[in-house]
XYZ file of C-alpha atoms in Angstrom:
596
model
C 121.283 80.311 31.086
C 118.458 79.438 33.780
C 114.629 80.225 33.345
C 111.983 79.522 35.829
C 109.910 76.725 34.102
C 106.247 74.954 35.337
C 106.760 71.932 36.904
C 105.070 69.069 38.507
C 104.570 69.108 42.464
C 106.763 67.092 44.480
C 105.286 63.922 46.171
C 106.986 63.959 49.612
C 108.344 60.326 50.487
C 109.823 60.126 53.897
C 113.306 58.600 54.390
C 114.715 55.710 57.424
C 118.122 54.838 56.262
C 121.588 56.837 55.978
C 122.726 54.861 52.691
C 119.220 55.803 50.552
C 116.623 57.801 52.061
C 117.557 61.567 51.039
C 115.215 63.893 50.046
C 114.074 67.637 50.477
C 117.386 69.546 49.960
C 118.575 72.048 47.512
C 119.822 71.056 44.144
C 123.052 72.503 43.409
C 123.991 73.605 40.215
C 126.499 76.078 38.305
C 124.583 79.038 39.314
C 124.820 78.898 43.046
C 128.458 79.972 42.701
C 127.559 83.418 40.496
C 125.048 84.590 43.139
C 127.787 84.795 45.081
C 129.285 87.721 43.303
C 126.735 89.705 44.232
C 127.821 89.415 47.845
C 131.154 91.261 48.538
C 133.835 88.651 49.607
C 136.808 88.220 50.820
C 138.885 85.803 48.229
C 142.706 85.778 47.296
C 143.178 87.258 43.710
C 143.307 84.687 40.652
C 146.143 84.948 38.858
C 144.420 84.671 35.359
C 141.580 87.014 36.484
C 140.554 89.696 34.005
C 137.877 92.330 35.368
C 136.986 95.572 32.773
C 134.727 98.161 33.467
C 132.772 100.026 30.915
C 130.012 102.950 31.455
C 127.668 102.668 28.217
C 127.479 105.207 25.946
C 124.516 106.519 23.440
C 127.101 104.599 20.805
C 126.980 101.742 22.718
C 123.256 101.156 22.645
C 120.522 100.575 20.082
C 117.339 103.115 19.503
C 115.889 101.714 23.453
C 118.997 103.321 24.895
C 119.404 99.794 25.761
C 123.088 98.249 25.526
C 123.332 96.219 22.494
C 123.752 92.580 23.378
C 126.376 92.526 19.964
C 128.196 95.213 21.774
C 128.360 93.287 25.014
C 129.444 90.081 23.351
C 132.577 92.309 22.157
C 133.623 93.324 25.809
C 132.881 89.882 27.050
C 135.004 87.811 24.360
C 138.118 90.122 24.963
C 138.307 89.902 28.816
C 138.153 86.305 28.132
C 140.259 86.193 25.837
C 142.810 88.443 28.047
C 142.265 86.227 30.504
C 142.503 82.806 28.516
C 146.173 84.688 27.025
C 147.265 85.677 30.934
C 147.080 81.828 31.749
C 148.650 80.435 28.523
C 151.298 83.010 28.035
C 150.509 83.069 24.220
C 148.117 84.299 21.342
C 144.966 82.510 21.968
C 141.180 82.017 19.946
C 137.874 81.669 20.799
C 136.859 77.660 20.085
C 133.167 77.496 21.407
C 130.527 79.712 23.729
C 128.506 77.642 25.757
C 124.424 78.822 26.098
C 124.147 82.497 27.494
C 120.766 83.680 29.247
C 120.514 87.511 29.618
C 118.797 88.066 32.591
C 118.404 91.784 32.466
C 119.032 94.708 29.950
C 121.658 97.663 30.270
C 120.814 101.389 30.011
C 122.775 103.869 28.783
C 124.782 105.546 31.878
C 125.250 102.345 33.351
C 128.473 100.200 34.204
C 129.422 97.078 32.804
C 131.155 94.840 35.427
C 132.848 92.157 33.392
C 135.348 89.638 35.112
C 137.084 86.620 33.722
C 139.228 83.486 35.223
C 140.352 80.189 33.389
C 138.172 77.517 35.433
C 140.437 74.445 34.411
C 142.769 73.810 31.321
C 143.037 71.234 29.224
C 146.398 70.130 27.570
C 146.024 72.486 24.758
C 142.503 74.553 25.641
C 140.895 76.019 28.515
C 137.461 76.953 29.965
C 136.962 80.617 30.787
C 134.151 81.575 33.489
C 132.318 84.797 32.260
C 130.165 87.196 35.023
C 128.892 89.782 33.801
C 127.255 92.065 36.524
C 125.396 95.615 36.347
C 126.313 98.947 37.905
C 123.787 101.768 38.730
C 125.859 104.554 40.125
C 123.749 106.634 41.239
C 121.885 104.178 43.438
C 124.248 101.863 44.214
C 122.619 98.537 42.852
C 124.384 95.855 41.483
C 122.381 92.866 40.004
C 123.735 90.168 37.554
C 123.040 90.240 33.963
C 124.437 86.750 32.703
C 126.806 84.409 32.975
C 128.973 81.920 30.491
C 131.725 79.407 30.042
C 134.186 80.510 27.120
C 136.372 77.811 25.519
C 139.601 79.077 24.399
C 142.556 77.238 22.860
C 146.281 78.259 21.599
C 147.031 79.032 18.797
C 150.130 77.067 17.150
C 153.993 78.772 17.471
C 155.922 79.491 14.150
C 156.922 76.010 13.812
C 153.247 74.792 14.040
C 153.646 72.689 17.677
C 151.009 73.426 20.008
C 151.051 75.186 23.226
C 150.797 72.769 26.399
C 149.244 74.497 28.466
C 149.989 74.202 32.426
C 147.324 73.077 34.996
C 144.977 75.507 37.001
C 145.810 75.078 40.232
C 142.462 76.069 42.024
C 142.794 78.399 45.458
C 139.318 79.056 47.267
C 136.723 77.100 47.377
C 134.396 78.002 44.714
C 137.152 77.609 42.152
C 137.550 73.719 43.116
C 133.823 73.891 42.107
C 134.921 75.321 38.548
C 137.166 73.723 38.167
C 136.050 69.941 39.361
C 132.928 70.335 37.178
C 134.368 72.005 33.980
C 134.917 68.631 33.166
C 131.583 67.987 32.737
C 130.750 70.974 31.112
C 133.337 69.391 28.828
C 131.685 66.346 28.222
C 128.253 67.965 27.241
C 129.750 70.366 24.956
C 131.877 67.479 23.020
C 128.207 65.314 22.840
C 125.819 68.402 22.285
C 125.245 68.054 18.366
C 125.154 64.255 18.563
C 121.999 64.689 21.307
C 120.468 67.349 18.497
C 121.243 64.489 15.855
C 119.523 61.498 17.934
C 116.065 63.452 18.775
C 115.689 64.037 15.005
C 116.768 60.102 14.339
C 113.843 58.914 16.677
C 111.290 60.978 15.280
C 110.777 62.790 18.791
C 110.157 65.983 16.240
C 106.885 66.911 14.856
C 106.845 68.722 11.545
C 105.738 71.934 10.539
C 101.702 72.189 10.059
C 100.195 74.169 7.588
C 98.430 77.174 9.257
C 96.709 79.637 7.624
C 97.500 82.482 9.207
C 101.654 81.568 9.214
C 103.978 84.002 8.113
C 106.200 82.688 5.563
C 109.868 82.324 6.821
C 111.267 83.435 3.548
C 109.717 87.130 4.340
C 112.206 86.888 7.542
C 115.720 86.386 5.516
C 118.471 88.612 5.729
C 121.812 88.155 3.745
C 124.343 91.018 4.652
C 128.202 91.581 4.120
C 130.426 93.140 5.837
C 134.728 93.363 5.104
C 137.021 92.439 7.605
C 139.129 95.667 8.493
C 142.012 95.846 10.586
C 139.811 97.882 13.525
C 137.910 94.414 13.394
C 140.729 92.286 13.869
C 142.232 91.593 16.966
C 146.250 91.662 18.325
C 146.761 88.108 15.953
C 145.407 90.214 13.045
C 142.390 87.734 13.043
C 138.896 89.107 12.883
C 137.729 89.443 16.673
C 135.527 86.505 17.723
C 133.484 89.274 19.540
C 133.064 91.214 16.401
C 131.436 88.377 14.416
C 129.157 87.253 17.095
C 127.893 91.247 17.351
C 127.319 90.958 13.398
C 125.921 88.060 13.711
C 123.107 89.359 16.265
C 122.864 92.453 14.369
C 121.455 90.672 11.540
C 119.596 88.337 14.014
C 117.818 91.550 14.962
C 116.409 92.512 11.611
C 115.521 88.980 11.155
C 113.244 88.784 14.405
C 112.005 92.373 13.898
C 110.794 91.434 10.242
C 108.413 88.353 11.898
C 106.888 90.412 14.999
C 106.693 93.970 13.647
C 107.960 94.915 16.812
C 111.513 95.741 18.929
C 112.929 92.088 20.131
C 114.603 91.260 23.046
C 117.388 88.645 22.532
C 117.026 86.022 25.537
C 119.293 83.203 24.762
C 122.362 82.623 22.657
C 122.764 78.620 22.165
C 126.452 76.989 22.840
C 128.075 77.184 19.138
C 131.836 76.511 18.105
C 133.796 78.297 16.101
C 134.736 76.139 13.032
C 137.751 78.179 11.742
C 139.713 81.857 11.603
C 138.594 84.980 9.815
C 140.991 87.029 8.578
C 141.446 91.246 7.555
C 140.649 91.126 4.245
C 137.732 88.479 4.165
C 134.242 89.420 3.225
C 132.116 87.990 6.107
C 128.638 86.707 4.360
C 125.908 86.523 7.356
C 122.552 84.769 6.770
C 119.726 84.989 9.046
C 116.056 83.363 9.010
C 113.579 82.629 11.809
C 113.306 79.055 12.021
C 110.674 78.509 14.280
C 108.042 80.328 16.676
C 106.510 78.911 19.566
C 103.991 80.638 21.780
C 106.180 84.174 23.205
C 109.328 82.441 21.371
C 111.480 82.603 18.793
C 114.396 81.245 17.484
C 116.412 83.104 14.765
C 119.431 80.799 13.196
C 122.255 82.734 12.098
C 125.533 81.560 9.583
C 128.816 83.267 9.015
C 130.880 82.532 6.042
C 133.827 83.998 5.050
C 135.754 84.322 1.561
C 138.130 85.886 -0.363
C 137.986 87.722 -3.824
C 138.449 84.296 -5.050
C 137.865 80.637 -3.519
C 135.020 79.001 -2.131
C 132.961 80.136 1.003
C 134.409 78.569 4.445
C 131.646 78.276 7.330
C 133.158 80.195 10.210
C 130.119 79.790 12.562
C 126.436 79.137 12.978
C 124.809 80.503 16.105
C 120.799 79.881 17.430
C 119.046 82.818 19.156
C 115.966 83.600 21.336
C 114.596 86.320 20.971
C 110.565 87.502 22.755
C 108.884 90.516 21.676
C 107.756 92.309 25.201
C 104.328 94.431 25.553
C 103.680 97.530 27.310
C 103.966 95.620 30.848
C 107.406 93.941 30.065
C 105.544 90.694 29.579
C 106.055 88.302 26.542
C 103.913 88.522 23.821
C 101.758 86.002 21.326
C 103.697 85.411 18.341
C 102.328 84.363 15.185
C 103.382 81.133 13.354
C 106.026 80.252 10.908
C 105.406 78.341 7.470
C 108.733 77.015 6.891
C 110.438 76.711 3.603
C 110.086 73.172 1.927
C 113.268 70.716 2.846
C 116.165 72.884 4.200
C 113.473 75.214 6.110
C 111.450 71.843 7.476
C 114.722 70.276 8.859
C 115.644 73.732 10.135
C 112.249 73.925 11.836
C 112.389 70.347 13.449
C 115.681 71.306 14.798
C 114.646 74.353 16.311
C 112.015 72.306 18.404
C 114.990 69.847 19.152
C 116.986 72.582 20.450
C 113.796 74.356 22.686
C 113.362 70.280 23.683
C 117.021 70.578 25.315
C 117.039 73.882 26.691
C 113.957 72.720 28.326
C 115.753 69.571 30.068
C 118.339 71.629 31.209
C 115.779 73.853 33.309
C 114.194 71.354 34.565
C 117.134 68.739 35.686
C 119.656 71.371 37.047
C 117.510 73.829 38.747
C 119.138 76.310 41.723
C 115.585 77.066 43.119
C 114.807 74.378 46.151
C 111.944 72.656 45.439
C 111.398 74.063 42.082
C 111.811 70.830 40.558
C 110.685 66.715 42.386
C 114.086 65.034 43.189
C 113.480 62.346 41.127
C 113.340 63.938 37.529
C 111.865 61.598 35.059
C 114.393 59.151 33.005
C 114.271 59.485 29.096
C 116.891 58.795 26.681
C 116.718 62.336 25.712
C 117.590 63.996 28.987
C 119.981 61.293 29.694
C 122.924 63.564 28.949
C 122.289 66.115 31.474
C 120.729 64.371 34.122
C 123.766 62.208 34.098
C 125.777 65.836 33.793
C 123.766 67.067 36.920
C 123.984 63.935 38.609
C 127.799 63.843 38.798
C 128.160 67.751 39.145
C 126.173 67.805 42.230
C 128.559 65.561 43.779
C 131.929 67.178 42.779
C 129.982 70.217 44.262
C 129.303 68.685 47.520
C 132.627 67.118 47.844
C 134.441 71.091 46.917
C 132.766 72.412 50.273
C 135.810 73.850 52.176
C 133.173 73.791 55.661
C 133.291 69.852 56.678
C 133.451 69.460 60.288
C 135.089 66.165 61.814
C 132.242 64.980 63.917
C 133.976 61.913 65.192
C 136.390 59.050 64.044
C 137.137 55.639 64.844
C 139.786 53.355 63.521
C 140.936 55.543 61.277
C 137.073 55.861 60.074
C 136.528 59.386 59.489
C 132.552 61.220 59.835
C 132.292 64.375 58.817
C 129.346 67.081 58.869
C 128.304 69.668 56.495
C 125.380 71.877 57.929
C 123.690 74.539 55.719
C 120.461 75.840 56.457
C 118.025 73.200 56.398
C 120.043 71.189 55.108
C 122.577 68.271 56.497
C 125.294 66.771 54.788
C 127.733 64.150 55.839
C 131.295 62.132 54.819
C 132.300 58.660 55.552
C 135.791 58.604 54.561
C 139.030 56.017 55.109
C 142.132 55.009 53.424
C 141.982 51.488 52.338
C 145.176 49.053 50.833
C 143.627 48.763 47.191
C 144.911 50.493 43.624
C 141.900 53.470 43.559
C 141.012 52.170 39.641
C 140.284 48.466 41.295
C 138.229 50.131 43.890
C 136.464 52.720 41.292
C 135.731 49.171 39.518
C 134.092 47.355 42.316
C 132.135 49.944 43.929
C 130.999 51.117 40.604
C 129.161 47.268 40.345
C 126.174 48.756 42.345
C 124.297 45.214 42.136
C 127.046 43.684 44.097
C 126.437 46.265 47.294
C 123.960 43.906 49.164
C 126.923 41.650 49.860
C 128.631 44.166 52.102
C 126.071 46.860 52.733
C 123.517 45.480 54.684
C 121.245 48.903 53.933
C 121.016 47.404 50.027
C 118.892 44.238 50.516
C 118.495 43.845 46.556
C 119.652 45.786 43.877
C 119.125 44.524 40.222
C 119.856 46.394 36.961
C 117.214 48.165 35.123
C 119.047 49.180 32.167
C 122.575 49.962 31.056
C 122.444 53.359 29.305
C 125.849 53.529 28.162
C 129.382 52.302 29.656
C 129.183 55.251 32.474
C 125.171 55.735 33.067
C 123.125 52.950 34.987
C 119.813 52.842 35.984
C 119.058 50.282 39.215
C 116.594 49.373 42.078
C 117.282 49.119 45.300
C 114.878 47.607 47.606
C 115.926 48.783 51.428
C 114.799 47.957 54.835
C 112.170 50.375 56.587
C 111.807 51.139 60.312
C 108.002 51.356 59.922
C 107.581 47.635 58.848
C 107.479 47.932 55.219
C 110.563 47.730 52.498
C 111.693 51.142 50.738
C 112.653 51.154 47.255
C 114.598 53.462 45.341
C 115.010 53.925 41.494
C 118.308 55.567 41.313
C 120.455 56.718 38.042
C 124.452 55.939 38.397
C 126.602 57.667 36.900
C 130.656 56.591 37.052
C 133.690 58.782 35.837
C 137.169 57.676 35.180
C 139.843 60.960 36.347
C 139.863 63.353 33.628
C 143.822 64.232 34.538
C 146.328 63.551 37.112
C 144.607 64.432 40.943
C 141.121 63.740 39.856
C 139.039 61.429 41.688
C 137.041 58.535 40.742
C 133.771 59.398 40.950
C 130.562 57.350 41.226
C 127.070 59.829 41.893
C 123.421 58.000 42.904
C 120.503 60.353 42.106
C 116.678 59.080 41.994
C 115.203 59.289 38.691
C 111.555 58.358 37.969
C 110.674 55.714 35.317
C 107.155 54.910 33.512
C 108.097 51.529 34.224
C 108.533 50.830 37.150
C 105.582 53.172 38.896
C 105.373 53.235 43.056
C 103.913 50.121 44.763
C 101.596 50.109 47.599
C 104.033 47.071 48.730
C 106.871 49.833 48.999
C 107.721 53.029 50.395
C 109.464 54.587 47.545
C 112.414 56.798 48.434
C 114.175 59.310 46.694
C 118.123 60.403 46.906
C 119.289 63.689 45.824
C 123.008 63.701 45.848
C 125.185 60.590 46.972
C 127.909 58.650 45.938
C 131.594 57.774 46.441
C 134.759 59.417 45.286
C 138.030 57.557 45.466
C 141.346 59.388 45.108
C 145.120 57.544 44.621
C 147.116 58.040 47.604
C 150.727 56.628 48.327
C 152.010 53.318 48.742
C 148.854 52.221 45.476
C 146.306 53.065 48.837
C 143.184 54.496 48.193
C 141.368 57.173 50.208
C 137.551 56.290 49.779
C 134.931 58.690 50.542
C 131.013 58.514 50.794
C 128.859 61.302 50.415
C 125.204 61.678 51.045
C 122.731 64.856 51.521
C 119.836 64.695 54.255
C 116.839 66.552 55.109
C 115.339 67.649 57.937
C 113.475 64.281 58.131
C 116.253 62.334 58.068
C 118.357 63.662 61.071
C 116.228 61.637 63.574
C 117.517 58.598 61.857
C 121.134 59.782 61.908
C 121.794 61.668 64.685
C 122.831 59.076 67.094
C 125.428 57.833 64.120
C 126.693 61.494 64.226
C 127.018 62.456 67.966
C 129.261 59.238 68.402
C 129.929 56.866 65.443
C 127.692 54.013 66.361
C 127.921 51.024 64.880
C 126.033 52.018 61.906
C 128.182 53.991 59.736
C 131.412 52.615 61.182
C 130.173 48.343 60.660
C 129.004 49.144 56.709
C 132.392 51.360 56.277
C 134.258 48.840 57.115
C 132.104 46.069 55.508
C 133.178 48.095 52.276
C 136.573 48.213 53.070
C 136.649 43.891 53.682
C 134.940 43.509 50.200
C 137.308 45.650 48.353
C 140.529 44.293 50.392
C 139.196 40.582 49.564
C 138.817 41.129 46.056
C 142.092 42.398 45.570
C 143.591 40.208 47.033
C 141.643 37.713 44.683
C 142.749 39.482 41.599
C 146.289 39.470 43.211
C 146.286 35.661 43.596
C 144.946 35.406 39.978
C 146.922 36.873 38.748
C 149.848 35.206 40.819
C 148.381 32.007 39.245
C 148.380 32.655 35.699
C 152.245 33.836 36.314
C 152.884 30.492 37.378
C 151.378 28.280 34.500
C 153.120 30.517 32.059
């Protein structure tokens, strides 16, 4: 799902202060935790995990002796699916498929390593992690081929009630991460056709131009049929979610293969839903046409429709591929242009660009290569979904690390350490007497910090993005004589279910309007934030997180080896400001009580 992408070099801004001045650490993303498979490790065994094996065969592969990405699509969807069922204790359907990036091909004679575990589940569906991992045998390699996020939900008992499903109750470390951020993997996923829907409503789309040379889309259709036998139906006797994606990159294939003249390679399968069941029986209509090409690009759109002998066509699924067309040196080749059709091709073709425009943002905001990417990623409403995704992420990542050290404590005011390479991270944590939703509430009103932190001298609000999303500056002190200002992007999340933690994650952002000063030294933060879990007794444990370079451990240490007054004075500033506005809300409320 990653891609290296050209970026911008980073313009280095050094930090003074613990609160704001971060830069010059890694980004975390989803990714970091697959590269750990290739590592062998030590981990207690997941009860819903699913692993198959599977050495391809010359009737596994297409005429490159290459596995066929349909055919892997199969084997992935039913471990899944094995694994969704293990968890649920009941039939259970493919509902969605988020992107997939294949990193690598598959020859014949080489194992398939597939393994499956249910990250998180909710109420009545589940996400599914996918890693998918390659085998040579006779060397001993193993390298990683893709990964993906399944979404899976129950399907209804004989009465037609649906299937609660129980929690996931996560066991190492790395599934706390899965499980703390599928709910933001959630949240895209429920908003990814509305961000499709508002790029084409602002006119951020250019349309097709005429170019002589253009190949016509029409000469890249493909209709085909195929009926729904019982070998294509799964144990539910519906048709195999697996089986119609394979069709539906078979026909993808011929598609791609009629534009370039050439073999594709199929890159990138975009997140699609399924939008209802198949059954043995149906005749499964699959239509196919290139909608776009860009430079060594293109992207093939694919629908599946299914019907009976009689009755009307019902849409089962539409899916968007990638596909390149590699030369002699495995590199990507010039493709010519597409002439789309007149009204359904143009909107198909703007949407295609809409679609590249988002897999683009995702590259560039949630990178796993350090400094592949400036830490403060420009602001637009259009990447506002996932740099708000990232931004929150990053810090349920952070907080999952299972390797905090207590450095020190002091009235029950807790520091902790996280060291990782070059990279220091710390915790400022303590239980304080207010409900965690009242505390979520104040802390979330960033422009009230300067009262109690005396780090935040101002902080006014640039712009309100939605009811979760802010975008601020901060103005800070600097120890070289001249103020520090941030522009940071805050992002706020209620619990998604019981034992979730408030959450409120700082990341710098960049913003055309409000350019670097020569009055100010402007900062940039990579991960920070608070998260606030209920305790007993309506007590909340409050926790502040913050990732530091290199740079910034001069300005720290002394804070670290003993808990000077720094960290300990604005902790329990916080804690005063929260306690006194409860206790104003308490004696409000007290009051209105008594006029009643």
């Amino acid at each position: 799902m990653q891609q290296s992408t050209d970026v911008p070099a980073m313009h280095c801004y050094r930090p003074t202060n613990f609160i704001s001045g971060i830069r010059g650490a890694k980004e975390y993303t989803i990714d970091n935790n697959c590269l750990s498979l290739l590592k062998p490790v030590q981990e207690s065994i997941n009860p819903t995990e699913v692993k198959m094996s599977q050495i391809v065969m010359p009737c596994h592969s297409n005429h490159q002796q290459e596995l066929s990405v349909g055919q892997l699509l199969k084997w992935m969807d039913s471990t899944a699916c094995l694994s969704a069922e293990r968890h649920a204790g009941s039939p259970c359907v493919t509902a969605s498929m988020d992107d997939i990036h294949f990193e690598h091909t598959i020859r014949v004679g080489q194992v398939v390593n597939i393994r499956a575990k249910v990250n998180r589940a909710f109420n009545t569906s589940m996400e599914v992690g996918i890693h998918v991992i390659c085998e040579d045998l006779f060397c001993g390699r193993h390298w990683r081929v893709c990964h993906a996020y399944a979404t899976f939900v129950t399907q209804r008992t004989n009465t037609g009630k649906k299937v609660i499903l129980k929690p996931i109750v996560p066991r190492t470390q790395k599934e706390q991460v899965e499980y703390s951020v599928a709910a933001e993997r959630r949240r895209v996923r429920m908003v990814h056709d509305d961000i499709i829907k508002d790029l084409l409503s602002h006119g951020a789309i250019q349309h097709g131009r005429s170019v002589d040379d253009a190949v016509a889309a029409e000469r890249t259709k493909v209709e085909s049929v195929e009926l729904v036998l019982p070998p294509h139906a799964n144990h539910q006797v519906t048709t195999f979610g697996g089986q119609i994606m394979a069709w539906m990159v078979n026909v993808a294939v011929i598609a791609a293969s009629r534009l370039c003249q050439a073999h594709p390679t199929l890159r990138t399968i975009d997140m699609f839903t399924f939008r209802g069941p198949s059954q043995v029986g149906d005749r499964l209509l699959l239509k196919t046409i290139v909608n776009n090409t860009f430079k060594n690009s293109m992207e093939v759109g694919v629908r599946a429709e299914a019907y009976q002998e009689e009755g009307s066509n019902r849409h089962i699924n539409s899916a968007f591929m990638t596909f390149e067309v590699l030369d002699d040196h495995r590199k990507p080749r010039v493709l010519p242009r597409i002439r789309p059709e007149p009204l359904e091709g143009e909107r198909r073709f703007q949407e295609a660009i809409a679609r590249k425009k988002i897999r683009l943002d995702r590259k560039y905001i949630i990178s796993c290569k350090q400094g592949e990417v400036p830490l403060s990623v420009p602001w637009d409403p259009r990447n506002q979904v996932y740099l708000s995704y990232n931004n929150v992420s990053a810090l349920k990542m952070l907080a999952a690390k299972n390797s905090w050290r207590l450095s020190s404590e002091k009235n029950k005011v807790r520091l902790y350490t996280l060291e990782q390479k070059s990279m220091l991270s710390f915790r400022v944590e303590s239980e304080v007497d207010v409900p965690a939703q009242r505390a979520f509430g104040l802390l979330a009103e960033l422009s009230n910090r300067p009262s109690w932190d005396t780090h935040y001298q101002r902080c006014e609000l640039i712009h309100q993005v939605d009811d979760d999303d802010f975008l601020y500056r901060v103005v800070t002190p600097s120890g070289e004589g001249i103020l520090q200002d941030f522009i940071l992007l805050a992002s706020k999340r209620m619990p998604c279910s019981h034992g979730d933690p408030y959450v409120i994650a700082l990341r710098s952002v960049s913003l055309p309007t409000h350019p670097p000063t020569e009055h100010y030294n402007r900062g940039e933060v990579l991960c920070a934030g608070f998260t606030i879990h209920e305790t007993q007794n309506n007590m909340s444990l409050i926790s502040y997180y913050n990732q530091a370079s290199p740079e910034v451990i001069p300005y720290i240490s002394t804070d670290i080896a003993g808990l000077s007054s720094s960290f300990y004075h604005i902790f329990c500033s916080c804690s005063q400001y929260l306690t006194k506005n409860r206790l104003q809300c308490v004696s409000q409320a007290t009051n209105t009580d008594s006029h009643t």
